Amino acid sequence: MTDSTVLSIEPDALDMIRQLRDNEPGDDEFALSIEVTGFRGPQFSYELAFVPLADKADNWAEERHDDLAIIFPKADSGKLDGAVLELTEQGLAMNNPNKPASPDLSAPPAGDLSGPLVDRVEQVITEQVNPAIASHGGGAELVSVDGTIAYLRLFGGCQGCGLAQVTLKQGIERILLESIPELSQVVDVTDHASGDSPYYESQKK
């Protein structure tokens, strides 16, 4: 790493990421993509995925951590500056000194819980989503639908989980968007700071 490196990675976290990367199919070099997707409570939320390094867009930055390539949008550099990827009891976690601006959370998500689209979303959650995440002791419930956006709340083992955003993006959201083409986005409105083993409290030093 150099002095200009934005992110740091703890050695045990780096070992785990390498092992996961090496399981990716094909001969391409895969990079760990990190993108700030919004916020949950007092922390930024992230989407992490392995992508071929050759697919990196021009507006993304690249860092080398030994033989691991990390890429992220250049626009996220300030949000990620000084952050450390760590391996905790909950899994891979981002310890980030940067915080999002405090949002006004007094108002509930717009939308309602009526109509045929709502019925279809609830059916997919009941029949596909919850059975898929039940093995982790968690579940999801629909809070509201606003246009083409579904707002979900995670509970049980998914509340406070450090990998909740990965579960949402790669699992729940994928299932819902593939099953219901009218949906454009799935938003997690869970208060992850108040679970039995809240992820964000575990990050306090």
PDB file of N, CA and C in Angstrom, residues 8-17 84-87:
ATOM      1  N   SER A   8      -7.909   0.736   4.117  1.00  0.00           N
ATOM      2  CA  SER A   8      -6.989  -0.224   4.717  1.00  0.00           C
ATOM      3  C   SER A   8      -7.742  -1.543   4.919  1.00  0.00           C
ATOM      4  N   ILE A   9      -7.011  -2.647   4.937  1.00  0.00           N
ATOM      5  CA  ILE A   9      -7.612  -3.961   5.140  1.00  0.00           C
ATOM      6  C   ILE A   9      -6.806  -4.708   6.184  1.00  0.00           C
ATOM      7  N   GLU A  10      -7.476  -5.177   7.238  1.00  0.00           N
ATOM      8  CA  GLU A  10      -6.797  -5.959   8.255  1.00  0.00           C
ATOM      9  C   GLU A  10      -6.334  -7.293   7.649  1.00  0.00           C
ATOM     10  N   PRO A  11      -5.202  -7.842   8.106  1.00  0.00           N
ATOM     11  CA  PRO A  11      -4.652  -9.063   7.489  1.00  0.00           C
ATOM     12  C   PRO A  11      -5.634 -10.233   7.434  1.00  0.00           C
ATOM     13  N   ASP A  12      -6.403 -10.477   8.516  1.00  0.00           N
ATOM     14  CA  ASP A  12      -7.329 -11.618   8.479  1.00  0.00           C
ATOM     15  C   ASP A  12      -8.470 -11.369   7.508  1.00  0.00           C
ATOM     16  N   ALA A  13      -8.898 -10.116   7.392  1.00  0.00           N
ATOM     17  CA  ALA A  13      -9.935  -9.791   6.415  1.00  0.00           C
ATOM     18  C   ALA A  13      -9.402  -9.960   4.998  1.00  0.00           C
ATOM     19  N   LEU A  14      -8.147  -9.559   4.783  1.00  0.00           N
ATOM     20  CA  LEU A  14      -7.537  -9.708   3.464  1.00  0.00           C
ATOM     21  C   LEU A  14      -7.446 -11.182   3.078  1.00  0.00           C
ATOM     22  N   ASP A  15      -7.081 -12.029   4.021  1.00  0.00           N
ATOM     23  CA  ASP A  15      -7.003 -13.470   3.743  1.00  0.00           C
ATOM     24  C   ASP A  15      -8.364 -14.022   3.332  1.00  0.00           C
ATOM     25  N   MET A  16      -9.424 -13.613   4.055  1.00  0.00           N
ATOM     26  CA  MET A  16     -10.754 -14.116   3.735  1.00  0.00           C
ATOM     27  C   MET A  16     -11.212 -13.638   2.362  1.00  0.00           C
ATOM     28  N   ILE A  17     -10.965 -12.369   2.062  1.00  0.00           N
ATOM     29  CA  ILE A  17     -11.371 -11.821   0.763  1.00  0.00           C
ATOM     30  C   ILE A  17     -10.644 -12.539  -0.365  1.00  0.00           C
ATOM     31  N   VAL A  84     -11.496   1.125   7.275  1.00  0.00           N
ATOM     32  CA  VAL A  84     -10.752  -0.119   7.434  1.00  0.00           C
ATOM     33  C   VAL A  84     -11.713  -1.294   7.297  1.00  0.00           C
ATOM     34  N   LEU A  85     -11.390  -2.214   6.412  1.00  0.00           N
ATOM     35  CA  LEU A  85     -12.150  -3.461   6.306  1.00  0.00           C
ATOM     36  C   LEU A  85     -11.631  -4.422   7.363  1.00  0.00           C
ATOM     37  N   GLU A  86     -12.531  -4.900   8.210  1.00  0.00           N
ATOM     38  CA  GLU A  86     -12.157  -5.769   9.311  1.00  0.00           C
ATOM     39  C   GLU A  86     -12.979  -7.052   9.260  1.00  0.00           C
ATOM     40  N   LEU A  87     -12.472  -8.078   9.924  1.00  0.00           N
ATOM     41  CA  LEU A  87     -13.203  -9.328  10.086  1.00  0.00           C
ATOM     42  C   LEU A  87     -13.675  -9.384  11.531  1.00  0.00           C
TER      43      LEU A  87
END
